[in-house]
Amino acid sequence: MEFSSVLASRNSVRAFKDTAVPEALLEALLGQALQAPSWSNTQPYHVAVARGPVLADLREALGERFRRASKLSRAPWYAKLLAPFSGALPDGDFKPILKYPDDLQPRRVATGKGLYRHLGIAREDHAARDAQMARNFAFFDAPVAMFLFVHKGLGHYSTLDAGIFLQSLMLAATDAGLGTCAQGALALWRSPVEKHFRIPAPYKLLCGLSLGYPADDPVNQFRPQRISVEQLCLPPRQARGNDQ
Ligand SMILES: Cc1cc2nc3c(=O)[nH]c(=O)nc-3n(C[C@H](O)[C@H](O)[C@H](O)COP(=O)(O)O)c2cc1C
């Protein structure tokens, strides 16, 4: 594909076919993503690649945790007191974002509302919204899920490097006719992933990724809006006309 077409056609895929991804292709994509630049070329990341029975076990374990968490969120306050013993609380390495900054919240809301409207899910239909959210933990039926870990010793810089790596991987996958969905949701619980992979002590679970062949499903046609280049670029301190 033309590079500009790869950039333009990558979008978050939230429904996958069950077609397997050949191991050699997966390895080639990861190899391409390793071309990503990183701070002093430290490449401060690891990925845990889940397929087959490991993927099935993670789907079950994460799905169960999400069910418990969602039940707990609707429980009365006295039941919430027992939350630490419920097995529902996230045990991820980074705190989930509970409150978004005021200037970013409208974009988040517009994207969330846009997705539900696109799917015909009414705002007050909590069961349907929950069911859509639960799809995250089934990896949207993808045959491959990845969990991205970053070295805590480089602070923000390893997060930056991991982001560049992740986008490189997603673009390489797009170029190969595959679809991806980056998923912060897959970093909510670390213990189910740790059950299957040996994770070196300084590495923290940042994000997950579902990968596979996109299904012909309306959810994959959703295209959330972007800010304009004008909104992106900061204005100069002085307007041009006032330069003199
Ligand atoms: C770091 C990161 C975390 C994300 N987490 C989730 C997630 O947990 N679930 C989900 O459905 N989409 C998730 N997304 C996808 C975003 O919602 C999506 O990228 C954004 O709405 C723009 O849409 P597009 O990817 O289709 O262009 C995430 C994306 C990124 C980059």
mmCIF file of C-alpha atoms and ligand atoms in Angstrom:
data_model
loop_
_atom_site.group_PDB
_atom_site.id
_atom_site.type_symbol
_atom_site.label_atom_id
_atom_site.label_comp_id
_atom_site.label_asym_id
_atom_site.label_seq_id
_atom_site.Cartn_x
_atom_site.Cartn_y
_atom_site.Cartn_z
ATOM 1 C CA MET A 1 0.000 0.000 0.000
ATOM 2 C CA GLU A 2 0.982 3.619 -0.486
ATOM 3 C CA PHE A 3 2.151 4.955 2.868
ATOM 4 C CA SER A 4 -0.527 7.680 2.831
ATOM 5 C CA SER A 5 -3.205 5.010 2.288
ATOM 6 C CA VAL A 6 -1.863 2.980 5.206
ATOM 7 C CA LEU A 7 -2.086 6.047 7.445
ATOM 8 C CA ALA A 8 -5.567 6.906 6.223
ATOM 9 C CA SER A 9 -6.993 3.389 6.420
ATOM 10 C CA ARG A 10 -5.838 2.406 9.903
ATOM 11 C CA ASN A 11 -8.761 2.586 12.269
ATOM 12 C CA SER A 12 -9.733 0.783 15.447
ATOM 13 C CA VAL A 13 -11.215 -2.592 14.561
ATOM 14 C CA ARG A 14 -13.761 -3.874 17.101
ATOM 15 C CA ALA A 15 -14.964 -7.012 15.295
ATOM 16 C CA PHE A 16 -12.621 -9.652 13.895
ATOM 17 C CA LYS A 17 -12.996 -12.761 11.759
ATOM 18 C CA ASP A 18 -11.836 -15.990 13.381
ATOM 19 C CA THR A 19 -9.282 -16.463 10.569
ATOM 20 C CA ALA A 20 -5.907 -17.348 12.108
ATOM 21 C CA VAL A 21 -2.923 -15.047 11.615
ATOM 22 C CA PRO A 22 0.083 -17.085 10.416
ATOM 23 C CA GLU A 23 2.883 -17.100 12.976
ATOM 24 C CA ALA A 24 5.470 -16.060 10.371
ATOM 25 C CA LEU A 25 3.377 -12.986 9.490
ATOM 26 C CA LEU A 26 3.031 -12.046 13.134
ATOM 27 C CA GLU A 27 6.767 -12.319 13.603
ATOM 28 C CA ALA A 28 7.395 -10.220 10.482
ATOM 29 C CA LEU A 29 5.051 -7.472 11.766
ATOM 30 C CA LEU A 30 6.788 -7.380 15.143
ATOM 31 C CA GLY A 31 10.135 -7.218 13.347
ATOM 32 C CA GLN A 32 8.921 -4.258 11.276
ATOM 33 C CA ALA A 33 7.644 -2.493 14.397
ATOM 34 C CA LEU A 34 11.087 -2.907 15.979
ATOM 35 C CA GLN A 35 12.342 -0.378 13.410
ATOM 36 C CA ALA A 36 10.665 2.250 15.618
ATOM 37 C CA PRO A 37 12.982 4.862 17.098
ATOM 38 C CA SER A 38 13.403 4.948 20.871
ATOM 39 C CA TRP A 39 15.177 6.955 23.541
ATOM 40 C CA SER A 40 18.930 6.215 23.106
ATOM 41 C CA ASN A 41 17.802 3.115 21.221
ATOM 42 C CA THR A 42 16.941 1.505 24.555
ATOM 43 C CA GLN A 43 13.818 -0.197 23.127
ATOM 44 C CA PRO A 44 12.361 -0.272 26.645
ATOM 45 C CA TYR A 45 9.428 -2.578 25.921
ATOM 46 C CA HIS A 46 8.317 -6.194 25.782
ATOM 47 C CA VAL A 47 5.199 -7.754 24.332
ATOM 48 C CA ALA A 48 3.320 -10.806 25.561
ATOM 49 C CA VAL A 49 1.649 -12.418 22.544
ATOM 50 C CA ALA A 50 -1.426 -14.498 23.357
ATOM 51 C CA ARG A 51 -2.951 -16.976 20.941
ATOM 52 C CA GLY A 52 -4.770 -20.321 21.110
ATOM 53 C CA PRO A 53 -5.386 -21.766 24.593
ATOM 54 C CA VAL A 54 -3.577 -18.888 26.371
ATOM 55 C CA LEU A 55 -5.810 -16.388 24.596
ATOM 56 C CA ALA A 56 -8.903 -18.441 25.480
ATOM 57 C CA ASP A 57 -7.896 -18.538 29.152
ATOM 58 C CA LEU A 58 -7.226 -14.771 29.206
ATOM 59 C CA ARG A 59 -10.585 -14.102 27.543
ATOM 60 C CA GLU A 60 -12.294 -16.088 30.286
ATOM 61 C CA ALA A 61 -10.282 -14.564 33.151
ATOM 62 C CA LEU A 62 -10.547 -10.932 31.997
ATOM 63 C CA GLY A 63 -14.217 -11.361 31.090
ATOM 64 C CA GLU A 64 -14.957 -12.669 34.574
ATOM 65 C CA ARG A 65 -13.101 -9.768 36.180
ATOM 66 C CA PHE A 66 -15.026 -7.268 34.072
ATOM 67 C CA ARG A 67 -18.359 -8.937 35.025
ATOM 68 C CA ARG A 68 -17.471 -8.702 38.718
ATOM 69 C CA ALA A 69 -16.315 -5.085 38.373
ATOM 70 C CA SER A 70 -19.433 -4.061 36.528
ATOM 71 C CA LYS A 71 -21.666 -5.807 39.108
ATOM 72 C CA LEU A 72 -19.761 -4.054 41.871
ATOM 73 C CA SER A 73 -20.230 -0.642 40.234
ATOM 74 C CA ARG A 74 -24.030 -1.117 40.524
ATOM 75 C CA ALA A 75 -23.902 -2.554 44.066
ATOM 76 C CA PRO A 76 -25.056 -0.642 47.175
ATOM 77 C CA TRP A 77 -22.400 1.243 49.178
ATOM 78 C CA TYR A 78 -22.142 -1.417 51.899
ATOM 79 C CA ALA A 79 -21.277 -4.046 49.281
ATOM 80 C CA LYS A 80 -18.618 -1.703 47.895
ATOM 81 C CA LEU A 81 -16.929 -1.774 51.308
ATOM 82 C CA LEU A 82 -16.066 -5.376 50.540
ATOM 83 C CA ALA A 83 -14.614 -4.434 47.130
ATOM 84 C CA PRO A 84 -11.020 -5.333 48.082
ATOM 85 C CA PHE A 85 -12.175 -8.934 48.631
ATOM 86 C CA SER A 86 -14.351 -9.121 45.514
ATOM 87 C CA GLY A 87 -11.568 -9.900 43.047
ATOM 88 C CA ALA A 88 -13.059 -7.144 40.884
ATOM 89 C CA LEU A 89 -10.733 -4.249 41.606
ATOM 90 C CA PRO A 90 -8.137 -3.561 38.914
ATOM 91 C CA ASP A 91 -4.644 -4.812 39.738
ATOM 92 C CA GLY A 92 -2.952 -3.139 36.764
ATOM 93 C CA ASP A 93 0.335 -1.272 37.063
ATOM 94 C CA PHE A 94 -1.081 2.157 36.173
ATOM 95 C CA LYS A 95 -4.114 3.789 37.762
ATOM 96 C CA PRO A 96 -7.165 3.869 35.477
ATOM 97 C CA ILE A 97 -8.253 7.425 34.538
ATOM 98 C CA LEU A 98 -11.406 8.117 36.528
ATOM 99 C CA LYS A 99 -11.720 11.825 35.792
ATOM 100 C CA TYR A 100 -10.636 13.358 32.493
ATOM 101 C CA PRO A 101 -9.242 16.899 32.300
ATOM 102 C CA ASP A 102 -12.030 19.408 31.566
ATOM 103 C CA ASP A 103 -10.624 20.384 28.157
ATOM 104 C CA LEU A 104 -10.353 16.745 26.982
ATOM 105 C CA GLN A 105 -13.579 15.376 28.444
ATOM 106 C CA PRO A 106 -15.770 16.738 25.576
ATOM 107 C CA ARG A 107 -13.673 14.855 22.986
ATOM 108 C CA ARG A 108 -13.902 11.671 25.006
ATOM 109 C CA VAL A 109 -17.672 12.049 25.401
ATOM 110 C CA ALA A 110 -18.154 12.835 21.693
ATOM 111 C CA THR A 111 -16.213 9.704 20.717
ATOM 112 C CA GLY A 112 -18.031 7.451 23.197
ATOM 113 C CA LYS A 113 -21.473 8.836 22.302
ATOM 114 C CA GLY A 114 -20.588 8.649 18.617
ATOM 115 C CA LEU A 115 -19.708 4.962 18.880
ATOM 116 C CA TYR A 116 -22.922 4.086 20.751
ATOM 117 C CA ARG A 117 -25.036 6.146 18.321
ATOM 118 C CA HIS A 118 -23.302 4.384 15.424
ATOM 119 C CA LEU A 119 -24.224 1.039 17.016
ATOM 120 C CA GLY A 120 -27.795 2.138 17.769
ATOM 121 C CA ILE A 121 -27.262 1.842 21.525
ATOM 122 C CA ALA A 122 -29.335 4.325 23.533
ATOM 123 C CA ARG A 123 -27.595 6.364 26.226
ATOM 124 C CA GLU A 124 -29.766 4.891 28.993
ATOM 125 C CA ASP A 125 -29.345 1.289 27.797
ATOM 126 C CA HIS A 126 -26.727 0.340 30.365
ATOM 127 C CA ALA A 127 -26.957 -3.383 29.604
ATOM 128 C CA ALA A 128 -26.100 -2.840 25.931
ATOM 129 C CA ARG A 129 -23.308 -0.414 26.825
ATOM 130 C CA ASP A 130 -21.913 -2.922 29.302
ATOM 131 C CA ALA A 131 -22.092 -5.661 26.678
ATOM 132 C CA GLN A 132 -20.168 -3.487 24.203
ATOM 133 C CA MET A 133 -17.563 -2.685 26.873
ATOM 134 C CA ALA A 134 -17.286 -6.413 27.679
ATOM 135 C CA ARG A 135 -16.284 -7.034 24.045
ATOM 136 C CA ASN A 136 -12.907 -5.475 24.958
ATOM 137 C CA PHE A 137 -12.153 -8.447 27.196
ATOM 138 C CA ALA A 138 -13.092 -10.945 24.498
ATOM 139 C CA PHE A 139 -10.537 -9.100 22.310
ATOM 140 C CA PHE A 140 -13.440 -8.393 19.925
ATOM 141 C CA ASP A 141 -13.033 -12.071 18.871
ATOM 142 C CA ALA A 142 -9.522 -11.440 17.508
ATOM 143 C CA PRO A 143 -7.290 -14.525 17.165
ATOM 144 C CA VAL A 144 -4.308 -12.628 18.633
ATOM 145 C CA ALA A 145 -3.960 -10.320 21.625
ATOM 146 C CA MET A 146 -0.816 -8.557 22.723
ATOM 147 C CA PHE A 147 0.082 -6.970 26.020
ATOM 148 C CA LEU A 148 2.647 -4.174 25.895
ATOM 149 C CA PHE A 149 4.995 -3.690 28.840
ATOM 150 C CA VAL A 150 7.299 -0.711 29.435
ATOM 151 C CA HIS A 151 10.377 -0.343 31.599
ATOM 152 C CA LYS A 152 9.472 1.766 34.615
ATOM 153 C CA GLY A 153 13.056 3.107 34.917
ATOM 154 C CA LEU A 154 12.652 5.537 31.997
ATOM 155 C CA GLY A 155 9.412 7.090 33.207
ATOM 156 C CA HIS A 156 7.532 9.023 30.539
ATOM 157 C CA TYR A 157 10.177 8.310 27.909
ATOM 158 C CA SER A 158 9.521 4.582 27.805
ATOM 159 C CA THR A 159 5.802 5.344 27.469
ATOM 160 C CA LEU A 160 6.595 7.601 24.528
ATOM 161 C CA ASP A 161 8.777 4.913 22.945
ATOM 162 C CA ALA A 162 6.089 2.286 23.470
ATOM 163 C CA GLY A 163 3.553 4.532 21.743
ATOM 164 C CA ILE A 164 5.785 4.901 18.700
ATOM 165 C CA PHE A 165 6.315 1.126 18.672
ATOM 166 C CA LEU A 166 2.584 0.494 18.974
ATOM 167 C CA GLN A 167 1.687 2.787 16.083
ATOM 168 C CA SER A 168 4.444 1.231 13.945
ATOM 169 C CA LEU A 169 2.980 -2.187 14.677
ATOM 170 C CA MET A 170 -0.554 -1.042 13.870
ATOM 171 C CA LEU A 171 0.552 0.514 10.579
ATOM 172 C CA ALA A 172 2.550 -2.581 9.595
ATOM 173 C CA ALA A 173 -0.543 -4.684 10.359
ATOM 174 C CA THR A 174 -2.753 -2.370 8.281
ATOM 175 C CA ASP A 175 -0.338 -2.643 5.370
ATOM 176 C CA ALA A 176 -0.627 -6.451 5.604
ATOM 177 C CA GLY A 177 -4.448 -6.292 5.429
ATOM 178 C CA LEU A 178 -4.920 -6.862 9.161
ATOM 179 C CA GLY A 179 -6.854 -4.813 11.672
ATOM 180 C CA THR A 180 -5.917 -3.727 15.183
ATOM 181 C CA CYS A 181 -7.392 -2.076 18.232
ATOM 182 C CA ALA A 182 -5.135 -0.551 20.877
ATOM 183 C CA GLN A 183 -6.817 -1.181 24.230
ATOM 184 C CA GLY A 184 -6.102 0.565 27.494
ATOM 185 C CA ALA A 185 -8.828 -1.709 28.907
ATOM 186 C CA LEU A 186 -6.469 -4.663 28.593
ATOM 187 C CA ALA A 187 -4.108 -3.107 31.144
ATOM 188 C CA LEU A 188 -6.704 -2.975 33.930
ATOM 189 C CA TRP A 189 -5.772 -6.397 35.281
ATOM 190 C CA ARG A 190 -2.191 -7.648 35.292
ATOM 191 C CA SER A 191 -2.507 -10.907 37.255
ATOM 192 C CA PRO A 192 -4.260 -12.925 34.498
ATOM 193 C CA VAL A 193 -1.466 -11.995 32.058
ATOM 194 C CA GLU A 194 1.239 -12.716 34.624
ATOM 195 C CA LYS A 195 -0.190 -16.219 35.033
ATOM 196 C CA HIS A 196 0.945 -17.023 31.486
ATOM 197 C CA PHE A 197 4.084 -14.931 30.881
ATOM 198 C CA ARG A 198 7.348 -14.335 32.732
ATOM 199 C CA ILE A 199 7.530 -10.556 33.086
ATOM 200 C CA PRO A 200 10.857 -9.040 34.183
ATOM 201 C CA ALA A 201 10.453 -7.058 37.435
ATOM 202 C CA PRO A 202 10.897 -3.502 36.066
ATOM 203 C CA TYR A 203 8.317 -3.947 33.310
ATOM 204 C CA LYS A 204 4.826 -2.508 33.739
ATOM 205 C CA LEU A 205 1.710 -3.332 31.751
ATOM 206 C CA LEU A 206 0.833 -0.249 29.675
ATOM 207 C CA CYS A 207 -1.697 -1.312 27.077
ATOM 208 C CA GLY A 208 -3.112 -4.186 25.080
ATOM 209 C CA LEU A 209 -3.768 -4.732 21.398
ATOM 210 C CA SER A 210 -6.175 -7.012 19.551
ATOM 211 C CA LEU A 211 -5.087 -8.072 16.098
ATOM 212 C CA GLY A 212 -6.607 -10.088 13.284
ATOM 213 C CA TYR A 213 -8.565 -9.827 10.051
ATOM 214 C CA PRO A 214 -11.393 -7.258 10.254
ATOM 215 C CA ALA A 215 -14.928 -8.675 10.126
ATOM 216 C CA ASP A 216 -17.524 -7.145 7.854
ATOM 217 C CA ASP A 217 -19.347 -5.496 10.756
ATOM 218 C CA PRO A 218 -20.822 -1.970 11.057
ATOM 219 C CA VAL A 219 -18.734 -1.293 14.198
ATOM 220 C CA ASN A 220 -15.651 -1.195 11.993
ATOM 221 C CA GLN A 221 -17.100 1.675 9.954
ATOM 222 C CA PHE A 222 -17.069 4.072 12.904
ATOM 223 C CA ARG A 223 -14.759 7.033 12.234
ATOM 224 C CA PRO A 224 -14.449 9.446 15.152
ATOM 225 C CA GLN A 225 -13.633 13.075 14.395
ATOM 226 C CA ARG A 226 -10.198 14.630 14.678
ATOM 227 C CA ILE A 227 -9.281 18.117 15.801
ATOM 228 C CA SER A 228 -8.256 20.482 13.002
ATOM 229 C CA VAL A 229 -4.659 21.417 12.229
ATOM 230 C CA GLU A 230 -5.593 24.896 13.409
ATOM 231 C CA GLN A 231 -6.688 23.522 16.791
ATOM 232 C CA LEU A 232 -3.512 21.441 16.938
ATOM 233 C CA CYS A 233 -1.075 24.310 16.367
ATOM 234 C CA LEU A 234 -0.569 26.752 19.175
ATOM 235 C CA PRO A 235 -1.164 30.394 18.336
ATOM 236 C CA PRO A 236 1.810 32.757 18.492
ATOM 237 C CA ARG A 237 1.882 35.038 21.528
ATOM 238 C CA GLN A 238 1.357 38.034 19.275
ATOM 239 C CA ALA A 239 -0.985 38.086 16.322
ATOM 240 C CA ARG A 240 0.914 38.878 13.077
ATOM 241 C CA GLY A 241 -0.831 42.187 12.606
ATOM 242 C CA ASN A 242 0.498 43.433 15.961
ATOM 243 C CA ASP A 243 4.142 42.606 15.183
ATOM 244 C CA GLN A 244 5.258 46.178 14.526
HETATM 245 C C1 LIG B 1 -3.526 3.955 24.046
HETATM 246 C C2 LIG B 1 -4.896 3.657 23.487
HETATM 247 C C3 LIG B 1 -5.825 2.983 24.265
HETATM 248 C C4 LIG B 1 -7.086 2.653 23.736
HETATM 249 N N1 LIG B 1 -7.970 1.919 24.482
HETATM 250 C C5 LIG B 1 -9.112 1.475 23.914
HETATM 251 C C6 LIG B 1 -9.942 0.546 24.602
HETATM 252 O O1 LIG B 1 -9.663 0.135 25.724
HETATM 253 N N2 LIG B 1 -11.058 0.101 23.963
HETATM 254 C C7 LIG B 1 -11.400 0.532 22.707
HETATM 255 O O2 LIG B 1 -12.423 0.079 22.175
HETATM 256 N N3 LIG B 1 -10.631 1.412 22.034
HETATM 257 C C8 LIG B 1 -9.496 1.874 22.591
HETATM 258 N N4 LIG B 1 -8.659 2.719 21.896
HETATM 259 C C9 LIG B 1 -9.026 3.171 20.562
HETATM 260 C C10 LIG B 1 -9.423 4.647 20.528
HETATM 261 O O3 LIG B 1 -10.722 4.790 21.054
HETATM 262 C C11 LIG B 1 -9.336 5.119 19.080
HETATM 263 O O4 LIG B 1 -7.994 5.061 18.664
HETATM 264 C C12 LIG B 1 -9.847 6.533 18.869
HETATM 265 O O5 LIG B 1 -11.226 6.615 19.193
HETATM 266 C C13 LIG B 1 -9.638 6.968 17.412
HETATM 267 O O6 LIG B 1 -10.312 6.069 16.546
HETATM 268 P P1 LIG B 1 -9.549 5.239 15.429
HETATM 269 O O7 LIG B 1 -8.462 4.425 16.088
HETATM 270 O O8 LIG B 1 -10.619 4.354 14.829
HETATM 271 O O9 LIG B 1 -8.971 6.195 14.454
HETATM 272 C C14 LIG B 1 -7.421 3.079 22.420
HETATM 273 C C15 LIG B 1 -6.474 3.761 21.642
HETATM 274 C C16 LIG B 1 -5.225 4.048 22.166
HETATM 275 C C17 LIG B 1 -4.213 4.746 21.295
#
